[in-house]
Amino acid sequence: MKKIDAIIKPYKLDDVKDALNEIGIKGMTISEVKGYGRQKGHKEIYRGAEYVVDFVPKIKIEVVVSADMVDKAIEVIRRSANTGKIGDGKIFVTPVDMAVRIRTGEQGEGAL
Amino acid sequence: MKKIDAIIKPYKLDDVKDALNEIGIKGMTISEVKGYGRQKGHKEIYRGAEYVVDFVPKIKIEVVVSADMVDKAIEVIRRSANTGKIGDGKIFVTPVDMAVRIRTGEQGEGAL
Amino acid sequence: MKKIDAIIKPYKLDDVKDALNEIGIKGMTISEVKGYGRQKGHKEIYRGAEYVVDFVPKIKIEVVVSADMVDKAIEVIRRSANTGKIGDGKIFVTPVDMAVRIRTGEQGEGAL
Amino acid sequence: MFVRKNQAALFLSALATFAMPNFSFADQAQAIDTGSTCWMLISTALVLLMIPGLAMFYGGLVRTKNVLGTMMHSFVCLAVIGVLWVVCGYALTFGSSILGGFVGWNPDYFFLKGIDDRITNGIPEYIIAMFQGKFAIITPALISGALAERVYFRGYIMFVALWFLLVYCPLCHWIWSPDGWLFKMGVIDLAGGLVIHVSAGVSALTVALFLGARKGYPKMIAQPNNLVMTLMGAGLLWVGWFGFNAGSTLSSGLDTARALTMTQISAASGALTWLVIEAIAFRKATALGFASGILAGLVAITPAAAVVKPLGALALGAFSSVICYYALKVKMILKYDDTLDCFGIHGVGSGMGVLVLSFFIRESWMVKTSETVGYTWTAWDQLFVQLKGMGATILLSVVMTLGICYLVQKTLGFRINEEAEVLGLDQALHGERGYDFT
Amino acid sequence: MFVRKNQAALFLSALATFAMPNFSFADQAQAIDTGSTCWMLISTALVLLMIPGLAMFYGGLVRTKNVLGTMMHSFVCLAVIGVLWVVCGYALTFGSSILGGFVGWNPDYFFLKGIDDRITNGIPEYIIAMFQGKFAIITPALISGALAERVYFRGYIMFVALWFLLVYCPLCHWIWSPDGWLFKMGVIDLAGGLVIHVSAGVSALTVALFLGARKGYPKMIAQPNNLVMTLMGAGLLWVGWFGFNAGSTLSSGLDTARALTMTQISAASGALTWLVIEAIAFRKATALGFASGILAGLVAITPAAAVVKPLGALALGAFSSVICYYALKVKMILKYDDTLDCFGIHGVGSGMGVLVLSFFIRESWMVKTSETVGYTWTAWDQLFVQLKGMGATILLSVVMTLGICYLVQKTLGFRINEEAEVLGLDQALHGERGYDFT
Amino acid sequence: MFVRKNQAALFLSALATFAMPNFSFADQAQAIDTGSTCWMLISTALVLLMIPGLAMFYGGLVRTKNVLGTMMHSFVCLAVIGVLWVVCGYALTFGSSILGGFVGWNPDYFFLKGIDDRITNGIPEYIIAMFQGKFAIITPALISGALAERVYFRGYIMFVALWFLLVYCPLCHWIWSPDGWLFKMGVIDLAGGLVIHVSAGVSALTVALFLGARKGYPKMIAQPNNLVMTLMGAGLLWVGWFGFNAGSTLSSGLDTARALTMTQISAASGALTWLVIEAIAFRKATALGFASGILAGLVAITPAAAVVKPLGALALGAFSSVICYYALKVKMILKYDDTLDCFGIHGVGSGMGVLVLSFFIRESWMVKTSETVGYTWTAWDQLFVQLKGMGATILLSVVMTLGICYLVQKTLGFRINEEAEVLGLDQALHGERGYDFT
Ligand SMILES: Nc1ncnc2c1ncn2[C@@H]1O[C@H](COP(=O)(O)OP(=O)(O)O)[C@@H](O)[C@H]1O
Ligand SMILES: Nc1ncnc2c1ncn2[C@@H]1O[C@H](COP(=O)(O)OP(=O)(O)O)[C@@H](O)[C@H]1O
Ligand SMILES: Nc1ncnc2c1ncn2[C@@H]1O[C@H](COP(=O)(O)OP(=O)(O)O)[C@@H](O)[C@H]1O
């Protein structure tokens, strides 16, 4: 099994979720994160002073999938999260030794 | 060393924390996440319209443990987080190459 | 490639970010987390009762780097996040199989 | 005192209660009634309180990224209309008819130059002017509910300024100025069922249709960022409404007490009704529904507060919640994006009140009017008058608002570009964030 | 004017200050005192402001998942009691005694049918009725602090409705109606130390014991979701309290000024005292403690505001914070779950005020009363009267409240089921979330 | 009534309007003017409302970790100054001159012992005392904007107490007491341009320089935690300001209406101007800028509200926003840390108003004054008087504030230690968190 961390633009979440659903990935965990990178943060104004906010709001999607699903999942995320603009985000794939479903105790892919 | 990511129901946090403490795991990092899966989100009402919220609040516990503690930790989390209802969550185990304690620079298991 | 998870004290974020920038690491993702460990939480008062808050606010920095950058990055984080006081945090290193830049589809280190 | 009630009504209340201001000097023209003056001072403050109240009510209902922009839609009227009112607004509304009665004018009112020591019915005219000004400020702010989350701020400012000059001023003159044609016709509109709520509601619907829906609507689920603040806002609005309605009697007497009483009763009745409807429909009672019921009750009684009695107030509040609730259902079917339901509540609820009040008028009032007109005045006679008033209001509002929308769109721009809409008004137009709790 | 002060006190203030309303007409029955009328209008608005104020104060103290539900506990009284008051509340409280004086009744007050142009002491009776109604609305809302985070909304509504009819109406009649037996006995309770705060506090304790503690209490640490809002609420409560206490003089004169002054002083003194206690106990000064001190000072002066002088007000405020602080300590030992300390502050603090005021009464008042009764009236005589009043209040509150609790539990259900309690009221009962800042 | 306006002005308004309170009894000394009394009661409540308003305004601008501590800086004045005022404040300010006129004293005012049934100009003196007390409470609270996020709470309390005794009391006596030397000189300061805003602003700057900047300033970017609350606060401040300025006429008449009118106009003009400046500078319009413009307009009109006319009010509001905007720019160059710009807005804007009002005074007022002084009184004559007043205010404020700062620093400690500053005031000093939305 592999864990896919996808860091995307917040307003793309629904598209990505639906896209993953279509290829049968029906579980995921998301969190609000802030990103730093090429994409420059926006300007804010405070009593006549203008300053740049370094960190940009992003959504991180964590989804654990069976090895054979990885490429498909990556492809799907790429397509659905892509806007062609700087800051679209990244996808990282990391190994997973084991997965357990707390409710049943099932292990491995059956737990997904 | 292994990293255990446990996604649980928020109100179970204290139980899990205490359970881990009992087996001598005295450090962990938690974050608020939102989950998507079999468990359906709750209904909300807005001016006469009813709609379902897809994502369910969850707590993610990240705890890095020495290899020999993994099974014990999983077992303990399973027991303490279990309610038998859909949405109890998952446990994922991933490999860790190295751990460092920032304060002292200790490396490996000594850093935990 | 490796993923470095650094859990640090919130007010140290800017120092760490700048330090990483200096060694040419120009991308990272951060999130607000809560930590539990040796560092005891602070006391709060509620209508004459005093109680301890177990979890301490921390910032988690996730940065994926090429294998050869890992030691340098760890060293830099350690130095910039260190205050010598309990609760300075941890650095965890985990393997990364693949990285993809959503915008371009670039893979591997080129995606960072 | 004649400004806000048609003469029969006033006359009657005078007979009924000797409620003439108690002057301390022979020279009445100059004598101050400290009590009535005090009530007008505080009523002005109470209506002012409704602006932050409205900003909180609306601001809590939008998405976090638009909270400041939405609140600014209410606040900015304090500045823009606040200044315009002093410059020419009071003259255009309460001056004597010009242009065939389309608006009024009075050089003394231009920059409020000539009223520095004028006193009417024991009340300094300055304070009357300020009180009336608050109504001019809040009306365009109400419309902002319909265009929330998707307009340029500069375009919005141009819109409210023009709307004030081309819709509010004429309408206010017609209905509240002693020589306004609808006033003379005997239209009953104590505190602005037509002048404020129907005009705002109908214009809101027009703007909403002109602008089109927000990106993703209606699929996009509502995400009120702060219903807690919306509740606070509803509370402040209720408080402010006492000044809004009871202050409109321009005195501190029996009619004032009546207006406040009916306002309280109708708001309570509206809130209770909405609660019951939701309890039946969903077996749940939402805070937003409750707040909507409060508003439904308040807008319904606004035109009627001085002429109906407690039973009438109970009825108007209840009717209003029922009809507004279904108006919102209809919106969901027609799928137009009156974002915060300015039309669905202010237009529909207050419109209902303007008409239905005809059937709940105090007997003594009807008797009196019959004497004045010389034949038995029935509810149907009054209803007919009210209908004429509403027709004129709707016509003026729709036509002018459409014209203004096109003008704004062509010049400064009205509907915001997609990128800014996605980013959110706060960041794109105001360079700020509403909250930063990290 | 006689409603809220026993006759001796009134008489005296009249002598001392000629503070009779200044009528403008011979026919006093009909003449309007625009100043006093204005003060009653605004006092009604100020007490209304206390409802959102209380909702904010309480709402900020619960966990995020219950914030809307908790605020609705206050707001819903505006609708439920607001309507009941018009239907029968005013008749049951201020009508002439029936059922051997248990409650009152007056057909004219039924649906406020018969007071459309009635004026008393220069003030339209409508506004008196509305002012009194606000007290009826806020009292059950206070109790909601004791049952926070663990009741069904439907059950809560049934509870407040019954409690209003069976506890508030009788008690209000006994103490504030001219023919109430405790009124005649000379109980001093200007603005509701007994009628409002002791009755609410004692009932709150009863409900808390009946319902039992929340899941996880007391181990579960308190997690106020928004102390910032609690502070705002405390501010609004203080402002509203000026109308609450000073409005209770039903005039705009010397007694009014006295009541407002003592209210201000006692609140300041209470806040300062709580600050000092915490500074000593923890070397910290909490915002919640400060807000609690404000409330402690306000509830303590409520019964006494018109009879004590500044020194007395300083003392009552200070005593109140000390005794309330220790009452909360006791709660932690006994481990009952009066969640937001309605008993610990309103019951204890105001109860103290009701009794201790006896020792701070204005000399002139004592002299006057002595003349009335024909022998030297001492603080101890007054204390004895106050004790009787308190005894009756406690007895009625405990017995009726218990009965109502059982009834509600058996019918609609009162204590919420565990799953919903874990989920939170907002989601389970209202289908909403208080905040969505994402 | 003489307290707040110099005699010429008063005299004139009397002539112009017969605005003498309407007494109901021959014995004027004792007769109550219920209308004016009502306005003073409500004005007191309105100024009280400004404390939560200010707490919200300031509280929203700091970082989350300091929100409660910052709000407490405003709230605690209600307790500390609230009690001190009753004990000796009123005596020190409005008693007759002692110590060569440095302060006043009147044994009757000590603990407000001797005014229990005193009535002046138809208004119970108690309420005058309470109204004046609110000004004493809010003034030190304003200063807290300059020392936000970096002082010990205990040190802050000591500071405000001493500042009240050594700066506010003398200054208030000089300018508002009938035998104050600046009052006699004819300084115009209706509601506290000098007494409140310039004194607070100048002292704020002094404290800011004494304490030095916060850790990380100015590199550390501003992170207002809740601009939404700041907007709410600005709204409440505007509402409260009506009581602040119009209440300062100590009556309910023509001058009152004038004061409220000019206040409304100047605030609107100030807000609009700031909006325009930002639109030009950034092509954006910030909510904070708008709120700052409201404040700029309000502080500028505060000294002038009763003497200028609408055009003057428009001008003062606009000037104020321009000059304040640039004052903030200068701050960024000089890099001193007047954290929430108490000097930059209250000091600069109100200071401008105090001087520039000279050129907008109502003609009739100038005529009248000329008669009084016996030669043609010009704007320049008045400006000279105003300058003297400002000089005295600045001198007293700077010298005393510096002294107090050193004393506090040496005794209880003023500037907080670095660790606590990093941790945040809420956790370190109050043991609480402002929000817990998890
Ligand atoms: N080395 C990295 N490790 C972890 N996250 C990264 C890294 N580089 C970028 N990111 C995340 O990806 C987001 C987008 O990256 P950015 O360089 O801004 O644009 P792009 O994705 O187009 O290259 C960043 O906001 C950050 O959250
Ligand atoms: N494939 C997955 N990858 C990551 N997280 C998942 C995955 N599937 C489920 N989860 C997480 O586990 C939570 C519980 O899963 P769910 O299917 O709802 O119930 P159950 O755990 O009983 O199977 C989800 O809310 C989500 O946060
Ligand atoms: N075993 C662990 N797994 C994951 N995170 C941990 C672990 N132990 C500690 N942490 C994180 O590191 C933070 C600091 O650890 P702590 O023991 O408090 O101090 P120190 O870093 O000085 O040893 C904790 O707050 C927690 O967030």
mmCIF file of N, CA, C and O and ligand atoms in Angstrom, chain A residues 25-30 62-65 101-104 111-112, chain B residues 7 33-40 56 58 85-90 92, ligand 2:
data_model
loop_
_atom_site.group_PDB
_atom_site.id
_atom_site.type_symbol
_atom_site.label_atom_id
_atom_site.label_comp_id
_atom_site.label_asym_id
_atom_site.label_seq_id
_atom_site.Cartn_x
_atom_site.Cartn_y
_atom_site.Cartn_z
ATOM 1 N N ILE A 25 -12.065 5.310 -5.345
ATOM 2 C CA ILE A 25 -11.407 5.604 -4.065
ATOM 3 C C ILE A 25 -12.384 6.370 -3.198
ATOM 4 O O ILE A 25 -12.689 7.528 -3.451
ATOM 5 N N LYS A 26 -12.901 5.700 -2.194
ATOM 6 C CA LYS A 26 -14.030 6.222 -1.447
ATOM 7 C C LYS A 26 -13.671 6.671 -0.041
ATOM 8 O O LYS A 26 -14.549 6.922 0.790
ATOM 9 N N GLY A 27 -12.368 6.719 0.238
ATOM 10 C CA GLY A 27 -11.971 7.187 1.560
ATOM 11 C C GLY A 27 -10.775 8.096 1.478
ATOM 12 O O GLY A 27 -9.878 7.886 0.646
ATOM 13 N N MET A 28 -10.751 9.140 2.281
ATOM 14 C CA MET A 28 -9.579 10.027 2.325
ATOM 15 C C MET A 28 -9.658 10.890 3.575
ATOM 16 O O MET A 28 -10.696 10.987 4.221
ATOM 17 N N THR A 29 -8.533 11.501 3.898
ATOM 18 C CA THR A 29 -8.470 12.404 5.042
ATOM 19 C C THR A 29 -7.858 13.709 4.582
ATOM 20 O O THR A 29 -6.845 13.695 3.894
ATOM 21 N N ILE A 30 -8.508 14.831 4.937
ATOM 22 C CA ILE A 30 -7.967 16.106 4.488
ATOM 23 C C ILE A 30 -7.660 17.015 5.676
ATOM 24 O O ILE A 30 -8.207 16.844 6.767
ATOM 25 N N GLU A 62 -4.799 13.297 2.221
ATOM 26 C CA GLU A 62 -4.062 12.067 2.472
ATOM 27 C C GLU A 62 -4.949 10.898 2.094
ATOM 28 O O GLU A 62 -6.056 10.772 2.613
ATOM 29 N N VAL A 63 -4.457 10.064 1.178
ATOM 30 C CA VAL A 63 -5.241 8.908 0.803
ATOM 31 C C VAL A 63 -4.322 7.696 0.665
ATOM 32 O O VAL A 63 -3.279 7.767 0.020
ATOM 33 N N VAL A 64 -4.675 6.640 1.333
ATOM 34 C CA VAL A 64 -3.894 5.402 1.270
ATOM 35 C C VAL A 64 -4.559 4.464 0.274
ATOM 36 O O VAL A 64 -5.771 4.253 0.332
ATOM 37 N N VAL A 65 -3.781 4.000 -0.658
ATOM 38 C CA VAL A 65 -4.347 3.132 -1.703
ATOM 39 C C VAL A 65 -3.453 1.909 -1.904
ATOM 40 O O VAL A 65 -2.281 1.906 -1.534
ATOM 41 N N ARG A 101 -8.368 -1.227 10.135
ATOM 42 C CA ARG A 101 -9.645 -0.565 10.344
ATOM 43 C C ARG A 101 -10.022 -0.735 11.813
ATOM 44 O O ARG A 101 -10.167 -1.863 12.295
ATOM 45 N N ILE A 102 -10.100 0.373 12.500
ATOM 46 C CA ILE A 102 -10.308 0.308 13.956
ATOM 47 C C ILE A 102 -11.573 -0.446 14.309
ATOM 48 O O ILE A 102 -11.570 -1.315 15.200
ATOM 49 N N ARG A 103 -12.628 -0.197 13.582
ATOM 50 C CA ARG A 103 -13.928 -0.797 13.919
ATOM 51 C C ARG A 103 -13.858 -2.320 13.916
ATOM 52 O O ARG A 103 -14.320 -2.977 14.845
ATOM 53 N N THR A 104 -13.245 -2.883 12.847
ATOM 54 C CA THR A 104 -13.296 -4.336 12.669
ATOM 55 C C THR A 104 -11.983 -5.027 12.964
ATOM 56 O O THR A 104 -11.945 -6.246 13.154
ATOM 57 N N ALA A 111 -8.686 -3.011 4.794
ATOM 58 C CA ALA A 111 -9.012 -1.975 5.785
ATOM 59 C C ALA A 111 -9.324 -0.643 5.121
ATOM 60 O O ALA A 111 -9.837 0.272 5.760
ATOM 61 N N LEU A 112 -9.018 -0.533 3.849
ATOM 62 C CA LEU A 112 -9.198 0.775 3.186
ATOM 63 C C LEU A 112 -10.667 1.042 2.866
ATOM 64 O O LEU A 112 -11.440 0.124 2.676
ATOM 65 N N ILE B 7 -6.355 7.779 12.727
ATOM 66 C CA ILE B 7 -7.444 8.734 12.513
ATOM 67 C C ILE B 7 -8.628 8.256 13.333
ATOM 68 O O ILE B 7 -9.135 7.158 13.107
ATOM 69 N N VAL B 33 -8.398 17.003 11.602
ATOM 70 C CA VAL B 33 -8.532 16.727 10.176
ATOM 71 C C VAL B 33 -10.005 16.487 9.866
ATOM 72 O O VAL B 33 -10.838 16.454 10.772
ATOM 73 N N LYS B 34 -10.309 16.357 8.596
ATOM 74 C CA LYS B 34 -11.668 16.009 8.216
ATOM 75 C C LYS B 34 -11.626 14.726 7.419
ATOM 76 O O LYS B 34 -10.722 14.526 6.603
ATOM 77 N N GLY B 35 -12.566 13.854 7.667
ATOM 78 C CA GLY B 35 -12.538 12.546 7.040
ATOM 79 C C GLY B 35 -13.674 12.346 6.072
ATOM 80 O O GLY B 35 -14.753 12.920 6.216
ATOM 81 N N TYR B 36 -13.379 11.515 5.087
ATOM 82 C CA TYR B 36 -14.381 11.159 4.087
ATOM 83 C C TYR B 36 -14.326 9.651 3.934
ATOM 84 O O TYR B 36 -13.244 9.080 3.823
ATOM 85 N N GLY B 37 -15.478 9.001 3.977
ATOM 86 C CA GLY B 37 -15.458 7.542 3.864
ATOM 87 C C GLY B 37 -16.850 6.973 3.930
ATOM 88 O O GLY B 37 -17.822 7.629 3.530
ATOM 89 N N ARG B 38 -16.944 5.758 4.480
ATOM 90 C CA ARG B 38 -18.241 5.109 4.558
ATOM 91 C C ARG B 38 -19.217 5.926 5.416
ATOM 92 O O ARG B 38 -20.378 6.083 5.102
ATOM 93 N N GLN B 39 -18.686 6.426 6.526
ATOM 94 C CA GLN B 39 -19.542 7.189 7.431
ATOM 95 C C GLN B 39 -20.056 8.421 6.710
ATOM 96 O O GLN B 39 -19.296 9.233 6.201
ATOM 97 N N LYS B 40 -21.362 8.503 6.646
ATOM 98 C CA LYS B 40 -21.936 9.655 5.945
ATOM 99 C C LYS B 40 -21.914 10.879 6.862
ATOM 100 O O LYS B 40 -22.081 10.771 8.075
ATOM 101 N N VAL B 56 -16.343 14.672 7.732
ATOM 102 C CA VAL B 56 -16.612 14.491 9.152
ATOM 103 C C VAL B 56 -15.371 14.875 9.952
ATOM 104 O O VAL B 56 -14.263 14.488 9.583
ATOM 105 N N LYS B 58 -12.414 14.659 12.356
ATOM 106 C CA LYS B 58 -11.660 13.574 12.966
ATOM 107 C C LYS B 58 -10.418 14.151 13.621
ATOM 108 O O LYS B 58 -10.043 15.293 13.357
ATOM 109 N N LYS B 85 -18.969 1.485 15.763
ATOM 110 C CA LYS B 85 -19.812 2.171 14.765
ATOM 111 C C LYS B 85 -18.978 2.591 13.561
ATOM 112 O O LYS B 85 -17.783 2.880 13.689
ATOM 113 N N ILE B 86 -19.626 2.660 12.403
ATOM 114 C CA ILE B 86 -18.933 3.119 11.205
ATOM 115 C C ILE B 86 -18.303 4.479 11.470
ATOM 116 O O ILE B 86 -18.898 5.344 12.096
ATOM 117 N N GLY B 87 -17.068 4.633 11.009
ATOM 118 C CA GLY B 87 -16.394 5.904 11.173
ATOM 119 C C GLY B 87 -15.393 5.918 12.313
ATOM 120 O O GLY B 87 -14.819 6.957 12.628
ATOM 121 N N ASP B 88 -15.156 4.751 12.888
ATOM 122 C CA ASP B 88 -14.191 4.695 13.999
ATOM 123 C C ASP B 88 -12.796 5.096 13.554
ATOM 124 O O ASP B 88 -11.999 5.569 14.346
ATOM 125 N N GLY B 89 -12.514 4.864 12.262
ATOM 126 C CA GLY B 89 -11.248 5.360 11.752
ATOM 127 C C GLY B 89 -10.251 4.277 11.398
ATOM 128 O O GLY B 89 -10.570 3.091 11.392
ATOM 129 N N LYS B 90 -9.041 4.716 11.074
ATOM 130 C CA LYS B 90 -8.008 3.828 10.563
ATOM 131 C C LYS B 90 -6.710 4.029 11.314
ATOM 132 O O LYS B 90 -6.493 5.065 11.950
ATOM 133 N N PHE B 92 -2.642 3.727 10.233
ATOM 134 C CA PHE B 92 -1.661 3.468 9.169
ATOM 135 C C PHE B 92 -0.267 3.468 9.772
ATOM 136 O O PHE B 92 0.054 4.308 10.613
HETATM 137 N N1 LIG G 2 -8.160 5.310 2.013
HETATM 138 C C1 LIG G 2 -8.074 6.153 3.029
HETATM 139 N N2 LIG G 2 -7.001 6.948 3.176
HETATM 140 C C2 LIG G 2 -6.895 7.809 4.186
HETATM 141 N N3 LIG G 2 -7.845 7.959 5.131
HETATM 142 C C3 LIG G 2 -8.962 7.198 5.051
HETATM 143 C C4 LIG G 2 -9.126 6.263 4.008
HETATM 144 N N4 LIG G 2 -10.339 5.668 4.197
HETATM 145 C C5 LIG G 2 -10.876 6.197 5.300
HETATM 146 N N5 LIG G 2 -10.064 7.111 5.839
HETATM 147 C C6 LIG G 2 -10.296 7.855 7.053
HETATM 148 O O1 LIG G 2 -10.927 7.008 8.013
HETATM 149 C C7 LIG G 2 -12.127 7.595 8.470
HETATM 150 C C8 LIG G 2 -13.157 6.515 8.802
HETATM 151 O O2 LIG G 2 -13.408 5.733 7.640
HETATM 152 P P1 LIG G 2 -14.903 5.265 7.302
HETATM 153 O O3 LIG G 2 -14.893 4.522 6.002
HETATM 154 O O4 LIG G 2 -15.808 6.443 7.400
HETATM 155 O O5 LIG G 2 -15.349 4.307 8.488
HETATM 156 P P2 LIG G 2 -14.587 3.017 8.984
HETATM 157 O O6 LIG G 2 -13.309 3.500 9.611
HETATM 158 O O7 LIG G 2 -15.531 2.418 9.985
HETATM 159 O O8 LIG G 2 -14.360 2.189 7.781
HETATM 160 C C9 LIG G 2 -12.552 8.522 7.358
HETATM 161 O O9 LIG G 2 -13.335 9.570 7.899
HETATM 162 C C10 LIG G 2 -11.233 9.024 6.831
HETATM 163 O O10 LIG G 2 -10.765 10.097 7.636
#
